Coordinates of C-alpha atoms and ligand atoms in Angstrom, one line a residue:
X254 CA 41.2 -29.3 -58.4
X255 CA 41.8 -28.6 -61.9
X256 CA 38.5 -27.6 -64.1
X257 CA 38.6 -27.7 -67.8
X258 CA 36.6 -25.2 -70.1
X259 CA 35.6 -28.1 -72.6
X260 CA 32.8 -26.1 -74.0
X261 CA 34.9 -25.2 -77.6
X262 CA 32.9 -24.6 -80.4
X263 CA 29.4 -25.6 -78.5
X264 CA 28.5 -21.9 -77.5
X265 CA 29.2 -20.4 -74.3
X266 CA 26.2 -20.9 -71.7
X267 CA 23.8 -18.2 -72.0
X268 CA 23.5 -16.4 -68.6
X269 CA 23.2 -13.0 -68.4
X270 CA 22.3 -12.1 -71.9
X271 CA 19.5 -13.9 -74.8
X272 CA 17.6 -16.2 -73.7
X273 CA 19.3 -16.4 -70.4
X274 CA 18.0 -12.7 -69.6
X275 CA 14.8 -14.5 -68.3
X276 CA 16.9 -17.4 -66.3
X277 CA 15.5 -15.0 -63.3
X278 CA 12.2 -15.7 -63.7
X279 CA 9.9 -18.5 -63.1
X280 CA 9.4 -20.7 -60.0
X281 CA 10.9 -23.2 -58.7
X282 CA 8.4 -26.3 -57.7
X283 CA 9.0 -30.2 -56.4
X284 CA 9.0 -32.0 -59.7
X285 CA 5.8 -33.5 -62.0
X286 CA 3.2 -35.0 -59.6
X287 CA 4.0 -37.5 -57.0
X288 CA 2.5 -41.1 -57.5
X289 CA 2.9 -43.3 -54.3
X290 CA 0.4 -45.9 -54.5
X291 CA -1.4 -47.9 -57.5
X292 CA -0.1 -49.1 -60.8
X293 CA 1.9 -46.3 -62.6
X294 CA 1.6 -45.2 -66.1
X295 CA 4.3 -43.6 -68.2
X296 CA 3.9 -42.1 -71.4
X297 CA 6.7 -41.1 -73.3
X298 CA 5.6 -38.7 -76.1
X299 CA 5.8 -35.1 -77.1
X300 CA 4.5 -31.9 -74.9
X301 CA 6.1 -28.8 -74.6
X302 CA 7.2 -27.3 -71.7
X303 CA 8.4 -23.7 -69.8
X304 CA 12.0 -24.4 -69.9
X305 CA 13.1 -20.8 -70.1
X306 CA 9.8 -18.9 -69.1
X307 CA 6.5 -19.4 -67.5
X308 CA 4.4 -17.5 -70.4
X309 CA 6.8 -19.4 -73.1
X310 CA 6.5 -23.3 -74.2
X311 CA 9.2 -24.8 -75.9
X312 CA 8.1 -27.9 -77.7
X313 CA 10.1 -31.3 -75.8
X314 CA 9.5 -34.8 -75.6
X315 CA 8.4 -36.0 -71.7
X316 CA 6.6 -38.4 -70.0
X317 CA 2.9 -38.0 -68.8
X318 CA 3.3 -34.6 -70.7
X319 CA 6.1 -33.1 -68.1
X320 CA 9.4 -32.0 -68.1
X321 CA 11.1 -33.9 -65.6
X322 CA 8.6 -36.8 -65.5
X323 CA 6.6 -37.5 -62.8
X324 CA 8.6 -38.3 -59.5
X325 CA 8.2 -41.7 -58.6
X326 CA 8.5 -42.4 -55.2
X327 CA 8.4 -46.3 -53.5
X328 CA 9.3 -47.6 -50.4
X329 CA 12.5 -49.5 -50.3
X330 CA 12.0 -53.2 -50.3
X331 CA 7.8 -53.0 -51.9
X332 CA 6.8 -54.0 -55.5
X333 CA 7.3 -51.2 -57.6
X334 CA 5.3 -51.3 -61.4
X335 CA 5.4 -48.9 -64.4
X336 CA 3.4 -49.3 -67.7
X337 CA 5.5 -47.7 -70.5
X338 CA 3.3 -46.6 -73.2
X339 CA 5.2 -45.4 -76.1
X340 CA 3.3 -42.5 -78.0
X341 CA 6.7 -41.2 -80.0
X342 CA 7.1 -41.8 -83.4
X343 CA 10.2 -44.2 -82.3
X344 CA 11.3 -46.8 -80.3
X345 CA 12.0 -46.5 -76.3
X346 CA 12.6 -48.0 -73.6
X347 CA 13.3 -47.2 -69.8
X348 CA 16.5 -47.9 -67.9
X349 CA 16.3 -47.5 -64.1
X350 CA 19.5 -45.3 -63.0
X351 CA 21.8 -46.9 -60.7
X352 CA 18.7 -49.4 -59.4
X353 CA 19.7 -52.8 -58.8
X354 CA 17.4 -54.3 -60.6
X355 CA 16.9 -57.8 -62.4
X356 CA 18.7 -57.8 -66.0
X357 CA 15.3 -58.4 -68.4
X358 CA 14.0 -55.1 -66.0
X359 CA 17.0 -52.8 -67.3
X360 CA 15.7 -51.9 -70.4
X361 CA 18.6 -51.7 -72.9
X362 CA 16.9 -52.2 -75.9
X363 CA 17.8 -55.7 -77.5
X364 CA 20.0 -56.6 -74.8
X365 CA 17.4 -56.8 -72.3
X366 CA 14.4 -56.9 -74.2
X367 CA 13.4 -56.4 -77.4
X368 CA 12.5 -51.9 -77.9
X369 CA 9.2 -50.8 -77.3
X370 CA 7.6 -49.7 -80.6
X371 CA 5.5 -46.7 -81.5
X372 CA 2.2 -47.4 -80.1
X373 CA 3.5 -50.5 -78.0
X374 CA 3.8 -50.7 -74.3
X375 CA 6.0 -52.8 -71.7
X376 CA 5.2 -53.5 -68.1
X377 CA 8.5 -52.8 -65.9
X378 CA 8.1 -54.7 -62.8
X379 CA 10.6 -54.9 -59.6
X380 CA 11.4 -54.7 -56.0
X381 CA 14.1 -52.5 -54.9
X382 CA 16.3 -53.6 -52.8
X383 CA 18.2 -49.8 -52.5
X384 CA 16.7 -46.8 -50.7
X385 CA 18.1 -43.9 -52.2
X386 CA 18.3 -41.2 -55.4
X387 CA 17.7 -42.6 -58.7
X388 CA 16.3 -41.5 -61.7
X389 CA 14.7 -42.8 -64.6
X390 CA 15.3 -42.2 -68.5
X391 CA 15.1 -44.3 -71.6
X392 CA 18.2 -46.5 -73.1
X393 CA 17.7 -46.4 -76.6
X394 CA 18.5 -43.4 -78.8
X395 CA 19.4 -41.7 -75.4
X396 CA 21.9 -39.0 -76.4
X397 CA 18.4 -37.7 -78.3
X398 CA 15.2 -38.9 -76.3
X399 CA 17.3 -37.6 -72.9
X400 CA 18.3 -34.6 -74.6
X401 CA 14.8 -33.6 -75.8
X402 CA 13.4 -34.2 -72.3
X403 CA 12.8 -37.9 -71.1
X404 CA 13.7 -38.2 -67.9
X405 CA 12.3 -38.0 -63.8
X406 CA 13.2 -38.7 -60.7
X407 CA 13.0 -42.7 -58.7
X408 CA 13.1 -41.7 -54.6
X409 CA 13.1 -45.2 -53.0
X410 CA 12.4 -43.7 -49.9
X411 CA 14.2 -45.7 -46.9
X412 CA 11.7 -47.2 -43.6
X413 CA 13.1 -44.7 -41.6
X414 CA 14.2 -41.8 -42.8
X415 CA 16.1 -38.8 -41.5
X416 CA 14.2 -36.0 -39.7
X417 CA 14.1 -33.1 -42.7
X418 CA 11.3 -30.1 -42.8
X419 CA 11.2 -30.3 -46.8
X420 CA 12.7 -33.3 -49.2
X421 CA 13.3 -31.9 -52.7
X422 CA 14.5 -33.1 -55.8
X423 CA 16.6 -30.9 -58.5
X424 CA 17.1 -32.4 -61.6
X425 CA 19.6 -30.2 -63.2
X426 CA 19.6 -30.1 -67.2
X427 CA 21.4 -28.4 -69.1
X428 CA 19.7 -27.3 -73.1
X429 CA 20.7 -26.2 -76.5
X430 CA 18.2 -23.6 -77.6
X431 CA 18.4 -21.8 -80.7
X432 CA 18.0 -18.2 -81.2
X433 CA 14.2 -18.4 -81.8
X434 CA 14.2 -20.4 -78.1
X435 CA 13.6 -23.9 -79.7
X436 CA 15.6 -26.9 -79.3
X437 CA 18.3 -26.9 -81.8
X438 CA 18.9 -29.7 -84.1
X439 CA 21.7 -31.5 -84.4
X440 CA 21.6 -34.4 -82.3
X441 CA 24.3 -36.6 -82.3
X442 CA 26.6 -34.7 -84.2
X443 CA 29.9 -36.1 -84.6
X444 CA 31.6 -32.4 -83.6
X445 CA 29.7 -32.7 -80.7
X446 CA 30.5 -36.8 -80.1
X447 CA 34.6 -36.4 -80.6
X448 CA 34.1 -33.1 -78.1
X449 CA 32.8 -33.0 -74.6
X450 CA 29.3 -33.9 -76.1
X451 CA 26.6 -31.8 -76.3
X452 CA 26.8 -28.8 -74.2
X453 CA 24.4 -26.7 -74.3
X454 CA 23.5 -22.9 -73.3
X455 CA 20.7 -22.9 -71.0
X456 CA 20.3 -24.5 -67.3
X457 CA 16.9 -25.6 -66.0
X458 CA 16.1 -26.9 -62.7
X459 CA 13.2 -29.5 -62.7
X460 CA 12.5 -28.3 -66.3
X461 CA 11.8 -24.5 -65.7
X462 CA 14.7 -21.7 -64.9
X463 CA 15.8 -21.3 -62.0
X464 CA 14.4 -19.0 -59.2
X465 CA 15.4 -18.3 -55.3
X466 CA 14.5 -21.3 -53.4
X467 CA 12.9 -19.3 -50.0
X468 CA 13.8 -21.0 -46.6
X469 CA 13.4 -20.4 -43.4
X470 CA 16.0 -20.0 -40.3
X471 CA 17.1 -23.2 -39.2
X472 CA 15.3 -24.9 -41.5
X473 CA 16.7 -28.2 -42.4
X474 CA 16.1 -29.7 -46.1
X475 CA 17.3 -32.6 -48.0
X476 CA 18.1 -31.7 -51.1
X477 CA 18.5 -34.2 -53.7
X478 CA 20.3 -33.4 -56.9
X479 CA 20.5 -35.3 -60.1
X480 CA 22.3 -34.3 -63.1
X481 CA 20.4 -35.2 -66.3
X482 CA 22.1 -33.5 -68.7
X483 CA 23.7 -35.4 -71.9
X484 CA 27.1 -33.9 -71.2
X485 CA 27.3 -31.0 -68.7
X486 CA 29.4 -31.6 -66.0
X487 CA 28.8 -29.2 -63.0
X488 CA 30.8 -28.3 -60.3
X489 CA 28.5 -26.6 -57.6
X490 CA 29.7 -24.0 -55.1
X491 CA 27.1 -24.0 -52.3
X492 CA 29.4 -21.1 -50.7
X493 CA 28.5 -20.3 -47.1
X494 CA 25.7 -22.7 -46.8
X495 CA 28.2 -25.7 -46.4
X496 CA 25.4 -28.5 -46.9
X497 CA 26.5 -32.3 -45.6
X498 CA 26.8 -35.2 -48.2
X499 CA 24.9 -38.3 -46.9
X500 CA 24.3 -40.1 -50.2
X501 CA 26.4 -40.2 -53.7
X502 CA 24.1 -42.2 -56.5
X503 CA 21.5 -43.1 -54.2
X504 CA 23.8 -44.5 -51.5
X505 CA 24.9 -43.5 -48.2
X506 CA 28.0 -42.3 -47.5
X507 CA 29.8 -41.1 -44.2
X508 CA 28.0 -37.3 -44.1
X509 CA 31.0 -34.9 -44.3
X510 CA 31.2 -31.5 -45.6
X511 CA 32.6 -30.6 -48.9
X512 CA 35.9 -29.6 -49.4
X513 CA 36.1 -28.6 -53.3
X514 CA 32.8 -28.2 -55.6
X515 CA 30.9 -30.9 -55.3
X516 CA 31.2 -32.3 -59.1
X517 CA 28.2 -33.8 -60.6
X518 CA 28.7 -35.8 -64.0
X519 CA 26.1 -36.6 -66.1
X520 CA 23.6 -39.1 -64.4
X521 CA 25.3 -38.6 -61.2
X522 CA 23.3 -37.6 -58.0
X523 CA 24.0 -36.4 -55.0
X524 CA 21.7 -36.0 -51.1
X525 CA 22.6 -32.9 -49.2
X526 CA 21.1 -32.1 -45.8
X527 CA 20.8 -27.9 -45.7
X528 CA 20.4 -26.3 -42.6
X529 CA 19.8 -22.8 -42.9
X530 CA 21.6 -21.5 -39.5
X531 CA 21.5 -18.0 -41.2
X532 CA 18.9 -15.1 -39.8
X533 CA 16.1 -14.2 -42.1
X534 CA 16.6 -11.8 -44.8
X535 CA 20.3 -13.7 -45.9
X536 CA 20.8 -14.7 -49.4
X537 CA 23.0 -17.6 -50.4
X538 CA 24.5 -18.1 -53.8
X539 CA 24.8 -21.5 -55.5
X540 CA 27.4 -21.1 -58.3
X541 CA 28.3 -23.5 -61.0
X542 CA 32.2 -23.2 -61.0
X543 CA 33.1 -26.1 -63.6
X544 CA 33.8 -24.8 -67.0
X545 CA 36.9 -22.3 -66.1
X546 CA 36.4 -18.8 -67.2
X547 CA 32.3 -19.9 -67.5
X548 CA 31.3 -19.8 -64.0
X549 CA 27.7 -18.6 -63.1
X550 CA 25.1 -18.7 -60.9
X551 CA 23.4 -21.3 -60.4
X552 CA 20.3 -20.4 -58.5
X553 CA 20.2 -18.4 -54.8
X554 CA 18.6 -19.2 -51.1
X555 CA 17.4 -16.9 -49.3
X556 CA 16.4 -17.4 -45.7
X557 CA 13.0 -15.9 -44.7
X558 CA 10.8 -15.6 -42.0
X559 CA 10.1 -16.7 -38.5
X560 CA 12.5 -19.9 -37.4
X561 CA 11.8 -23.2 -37.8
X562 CA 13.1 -24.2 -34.3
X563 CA 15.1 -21.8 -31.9
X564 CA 18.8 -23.8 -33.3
X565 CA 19.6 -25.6 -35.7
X566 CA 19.4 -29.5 -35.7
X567 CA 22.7 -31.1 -34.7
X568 CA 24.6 -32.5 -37.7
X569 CA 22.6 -35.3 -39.4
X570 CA 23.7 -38.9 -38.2
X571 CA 24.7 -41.1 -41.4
X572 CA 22.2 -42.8 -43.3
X573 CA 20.9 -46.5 -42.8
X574 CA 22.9 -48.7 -45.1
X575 CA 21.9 -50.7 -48.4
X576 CA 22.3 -53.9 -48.6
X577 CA 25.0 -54.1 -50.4
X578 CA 27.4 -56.9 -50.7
X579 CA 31.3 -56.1 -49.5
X580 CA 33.8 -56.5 -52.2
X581 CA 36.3 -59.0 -51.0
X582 CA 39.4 -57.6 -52.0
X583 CA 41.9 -60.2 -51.0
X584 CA 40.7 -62.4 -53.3
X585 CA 39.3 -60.2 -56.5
X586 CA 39.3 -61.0 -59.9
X587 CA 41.4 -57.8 -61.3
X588 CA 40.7 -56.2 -64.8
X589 CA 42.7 -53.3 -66.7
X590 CA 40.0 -51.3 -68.9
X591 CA 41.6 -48.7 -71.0
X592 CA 39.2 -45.4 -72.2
X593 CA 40.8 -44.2 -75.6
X594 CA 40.0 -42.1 -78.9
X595 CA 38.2 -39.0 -79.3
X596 CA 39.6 -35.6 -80.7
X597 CA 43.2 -35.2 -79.4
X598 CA 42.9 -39.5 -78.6
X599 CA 46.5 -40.0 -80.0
X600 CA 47.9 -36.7 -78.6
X601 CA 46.6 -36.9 -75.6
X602 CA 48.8 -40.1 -75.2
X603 CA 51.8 -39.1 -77.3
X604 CA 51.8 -35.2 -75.9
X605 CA 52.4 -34.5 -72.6
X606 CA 49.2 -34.7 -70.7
X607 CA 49.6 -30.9 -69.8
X608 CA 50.0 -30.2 -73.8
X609 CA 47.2 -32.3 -74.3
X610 CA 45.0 -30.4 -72.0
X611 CA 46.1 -26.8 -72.5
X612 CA 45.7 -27.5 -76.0
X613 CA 42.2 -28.6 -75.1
X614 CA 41.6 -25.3 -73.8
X615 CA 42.1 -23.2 -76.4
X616 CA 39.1 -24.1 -78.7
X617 CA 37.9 -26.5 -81.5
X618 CA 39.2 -24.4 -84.0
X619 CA 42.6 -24.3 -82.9
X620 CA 42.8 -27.8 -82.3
X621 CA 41.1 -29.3 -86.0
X622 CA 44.0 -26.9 -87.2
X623 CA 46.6 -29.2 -85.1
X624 CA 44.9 -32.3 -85.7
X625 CA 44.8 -31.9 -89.5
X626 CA 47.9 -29.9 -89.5
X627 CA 50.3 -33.1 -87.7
X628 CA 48.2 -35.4 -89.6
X629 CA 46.6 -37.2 -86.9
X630 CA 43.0 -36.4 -87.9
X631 CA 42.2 -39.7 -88.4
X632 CA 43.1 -41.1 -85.3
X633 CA 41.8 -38.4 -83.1
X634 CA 38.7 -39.4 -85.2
X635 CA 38.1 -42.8 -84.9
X636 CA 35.5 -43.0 -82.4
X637 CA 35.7 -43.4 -78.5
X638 CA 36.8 -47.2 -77.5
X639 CA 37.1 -49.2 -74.4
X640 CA 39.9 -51.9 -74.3
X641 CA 40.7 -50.9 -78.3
X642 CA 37.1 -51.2 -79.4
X643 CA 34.3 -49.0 -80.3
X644 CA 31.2 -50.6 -79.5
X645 CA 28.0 -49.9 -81.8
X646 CA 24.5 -50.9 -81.1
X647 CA 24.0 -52.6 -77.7
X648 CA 24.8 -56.0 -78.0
X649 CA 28.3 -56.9 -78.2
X650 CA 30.5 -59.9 -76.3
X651 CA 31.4 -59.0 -73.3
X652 CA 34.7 -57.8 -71.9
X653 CA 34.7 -59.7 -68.9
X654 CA 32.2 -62.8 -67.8
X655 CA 32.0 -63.2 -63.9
X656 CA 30.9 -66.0 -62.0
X657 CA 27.8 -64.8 -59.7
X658 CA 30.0 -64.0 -56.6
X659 CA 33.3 -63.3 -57.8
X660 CA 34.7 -59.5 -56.5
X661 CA 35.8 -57.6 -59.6
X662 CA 38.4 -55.0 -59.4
X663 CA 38.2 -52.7 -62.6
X664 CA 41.8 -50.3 -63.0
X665 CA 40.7 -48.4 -65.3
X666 CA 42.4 -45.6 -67.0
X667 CA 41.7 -43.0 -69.1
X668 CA 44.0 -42.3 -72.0
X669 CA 41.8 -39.2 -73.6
X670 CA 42.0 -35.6 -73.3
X671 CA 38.4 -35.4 -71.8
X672 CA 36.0 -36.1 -68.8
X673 CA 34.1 -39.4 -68.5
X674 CA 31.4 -40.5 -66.3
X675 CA 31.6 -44.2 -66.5
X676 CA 28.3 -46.3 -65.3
X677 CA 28.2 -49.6 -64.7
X678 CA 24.7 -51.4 -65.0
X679 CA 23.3 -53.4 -62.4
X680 CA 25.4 -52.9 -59.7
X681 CA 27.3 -50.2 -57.3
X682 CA 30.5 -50.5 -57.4
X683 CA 33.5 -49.0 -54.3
X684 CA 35.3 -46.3 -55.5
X685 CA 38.8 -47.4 -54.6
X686 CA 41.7 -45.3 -55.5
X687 CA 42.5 -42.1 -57.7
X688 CA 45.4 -41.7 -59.0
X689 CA 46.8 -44.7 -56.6
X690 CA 45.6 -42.2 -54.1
X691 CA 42.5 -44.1 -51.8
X692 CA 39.8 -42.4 -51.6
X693 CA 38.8 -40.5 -48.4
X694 CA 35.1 -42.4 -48.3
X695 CA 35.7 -45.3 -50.3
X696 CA 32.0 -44.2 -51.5
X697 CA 29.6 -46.5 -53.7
X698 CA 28.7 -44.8 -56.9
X699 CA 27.2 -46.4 -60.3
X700 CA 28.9 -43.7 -62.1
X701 CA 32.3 -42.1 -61.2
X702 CA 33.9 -40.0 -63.1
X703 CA 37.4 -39.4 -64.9
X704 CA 39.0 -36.8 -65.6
X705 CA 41.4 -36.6 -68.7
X706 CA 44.2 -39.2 -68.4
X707 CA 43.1 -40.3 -64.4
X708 CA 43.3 -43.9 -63.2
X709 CA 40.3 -45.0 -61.0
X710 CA 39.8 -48.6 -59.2
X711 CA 36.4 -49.4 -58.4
X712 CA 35.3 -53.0 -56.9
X713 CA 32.2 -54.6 -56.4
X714 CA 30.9 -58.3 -56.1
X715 CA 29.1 -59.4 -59.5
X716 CA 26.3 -60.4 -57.7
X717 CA 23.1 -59.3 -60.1
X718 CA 23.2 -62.4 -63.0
X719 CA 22.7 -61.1 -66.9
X720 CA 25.0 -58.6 -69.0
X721 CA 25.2 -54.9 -68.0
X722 CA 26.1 -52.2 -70.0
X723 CA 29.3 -50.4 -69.1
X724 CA 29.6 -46.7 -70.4
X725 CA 30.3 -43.4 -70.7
X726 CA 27.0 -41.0 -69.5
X727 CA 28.2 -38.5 -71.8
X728 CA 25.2 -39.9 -73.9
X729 CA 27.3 -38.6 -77.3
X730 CA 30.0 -40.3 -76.2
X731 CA 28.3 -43.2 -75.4
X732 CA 26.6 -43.7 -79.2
X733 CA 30.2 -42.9 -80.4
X734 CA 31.5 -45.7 -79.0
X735 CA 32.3 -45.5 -75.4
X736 CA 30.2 -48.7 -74.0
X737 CA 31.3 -52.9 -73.5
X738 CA 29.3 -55.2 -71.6
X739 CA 30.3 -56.7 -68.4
X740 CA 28.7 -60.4 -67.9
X741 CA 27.8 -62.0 -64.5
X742 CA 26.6 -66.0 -64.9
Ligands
LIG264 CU1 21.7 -43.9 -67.1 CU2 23.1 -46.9 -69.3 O1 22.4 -45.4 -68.3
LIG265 CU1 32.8 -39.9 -72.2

């Protein structure tokens, strides 16, 4: 697997030294509080929160006055209701992650419905047809309103679910602090939008640093990971523990072990189960192995005191499908969708793709030098496209209209020198083929992600009636451009 270090000119992440001297400290706890009955309340406004220290807040924008918000849980299949009250200075809405839910319920802001104002609220209503790992964050102004902090966890918890000691939820985020510890500026920023998007230079795990999760010998946990960063992209090294995957975005997949780092785009989750066959007093090391030549730890696991049960549990048996409608191949409606622009757009087609990347490598300095220098600033420039066009605001026409029913087969490639996680609204899609190589699980996924210059097929049955945003998680990318709407009658 190749990794690229992307993080040019956005500050190398902080570990070790600064602010990430502390990234030791600090405890580790299930996210927000834990709502299961009754109607819900969520209000988005500003708090602060302990992102790098217990003793130390750092002024963010959250929901209910937490970093992540509070972690919604639901049974799969019961009415599910959230009152959005919106106390920021600016619009909002809420988009539910990878849920299948009915279009005026997705909250894109004028495609959906029409933004929640300052002071306003909105009453999301729906019942979920999906058990799984979702998440919940708002659509409009996202590369922003994420970024400062508003986000949390959706567990639609399935009827039956698999025997675990503990069920936890990481939401991984990754922040830009300045040198005083506050959250820099910036937002947005075009250097940021042409590049791998906002990086930034300190990890939190559910909103605090990260600390030693303690387990116990043959324990056995679920561990639920969601990446809610803007643009960090990890790559996660679980070493000896060798966890089993049984869910990618919420749904089930055949449990197998990983092979490479398990990579985790932005939005992107993922359900291990971790049994901790290891004798007390072992220490496991998570690393974050993405960025080359930026590795670091992530967090640790150490096993401690007397055993759960005398042996571990035997491996965990798949999880109970979704109802999810089979993409009928044989008969599919097949569309090319082409990812273009951004900085080295036009040499990443023109170069060799190796050129393109190495070049990519060797910092944003170097490469405005070679972009001004062969004159081809202004079409590295121009914005990030789908199909030749850069999308603004979130209403456009749509690049494909589907009848209800119809299987749609997406080729998409990606002609840029840089990583995409492309989401697709409404619906969870097959992930088909890489590289016209099929893929070992043929897993469902509402994002996947592309590297530079990969082809991807994904299919899935346009089932859900309305128009769904298609885009790029990279939420800088996204505002620069990288989004179309896909239209099911
Ligand atoms: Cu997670 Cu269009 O969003
Ligand atoms: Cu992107």
């Amino acid at each position: 697997m190749t990794r690229r270090a992307v993080l040019a000119g956005s500050g190398a992440l902080a570990i070790g030294g600064g602010l990430a001297a502390v990234l030791g400290a600090g405890g580790k706890t299930p996210v927000g509080a834990s709502t299961t009955a009754g109607r819900r309340v969520l209000k988005a406004g500003t708090t602060s929160a302990p992102l790098i220290d217990e003793a130390f807040q750092i002024p963010v924008w959250g929901y209910n006055g937490s970093v992540p918000g509070p972690a919604l849980r639901v049974g799969q299949g019961e009415a599910f209701e959230v009152l959005l009250e919106n106390a920021l200075d600016e619009e909002t809405t809420i988009h539910w992650h990878g849920v299948r839910v009915p279009n005026a319920m997705d909250g894109v802001p004028h495609l959906t419905q029409p933004p929640v104002e300052p002071g306003e609220r909105f009453r999301y209503a729906f019942t979920p047809e999906d058990a799984g790992t979702f998440w919940y964050h708002p659509h409009q102004r996202s590369f922003e309103q994420v970024g400062r902090g508003l986000y949390g966890p959706l567990i639609i918890e399935e009827a039956d679910p698999p025997q675990v000691d503990r069920d936890l939820v990481w939401m991984l985020d990754d922040w830009r602090l300045d040198d005083q510890g506050q959250i820099s500026g910036g937002f947005g920023s075009r250097h940021d939008a042409m590049m791998a998007g906002r990086i930034g230079n300190t990890i939190t795990i559910n909103g605090k640093p990260s600390a030693p999760l303690i387990a116990r010998p043959n324990e056995r946990i679920r561990l639920r990971l969601v990446n809610a960063a803007n643009a960090r992209i990890f790559g996660l090294d679980f070493g000896d523990l060798d966890p089993m995957v049984v869910a990618l975005d919420g749904q089930p997949v055949k449990p197998h072990r990983l092979s490479a780092p398990l990579l985790l785009g932005p939005a992107m989750r993922a359900d291990l189960i971790v049994d901790f066959d290891y004798p007390a007093g072992t220490r496991h090391s998570l690393r974050d192995v993405f960025y080359d030549g930026l590795e670091y730890e992530l967090t640790t696991f150490e096993c401690q005191g007397k055993e759960v049960r005398e042996r571990r549990l035997p491996d965990p048996a798949p999880l109970p499908p979704n109802p999810l409608a089979e993409p009928e191949l044989a008969t599919a409606e097949r569309h090319r969708i082409i990812f273009g622009g951004g900085m080295m757009g036009m040499m990443g087609r023109t170069a060799s793709g190796s050129d393109a990347r190495n070049e990519q490598r060797t910092g944003s300095g170097m490469m405005m030098e070679r972009m001004g220098g062969s004159g081809m600033m202004s079409g590295g420039m121009m914005g990030w496209t789908v199909n030749g066009v850069s999308a603004s605001g979130h209403v456009h026409d749509p690049i494909i209209s589907a009848a209800r029913g119809t299987t749609l087969l997406l080729d998409m490639t990606n002609e840029t020198a840089w990583w995409h996680p492309i989401h697709l609204h409404g619906h969870s899609f097959r992930v088909l083929s890489r590289n016209g190589q099929p893929t070992r699980y043929q897993e469902w996924q509402d994002t996947v992600l592309m590297a530079p210059e990969e082809r991807v097929e994904i299919a899935f049955v346009a089932d859900n009636p309305g128009d769904w945003m298609f885009h790029c998680h990279i939420l800088e990318h996204q505002a620069a451009g990288m989004m179309a709407t896909i239209r099911v009658n």
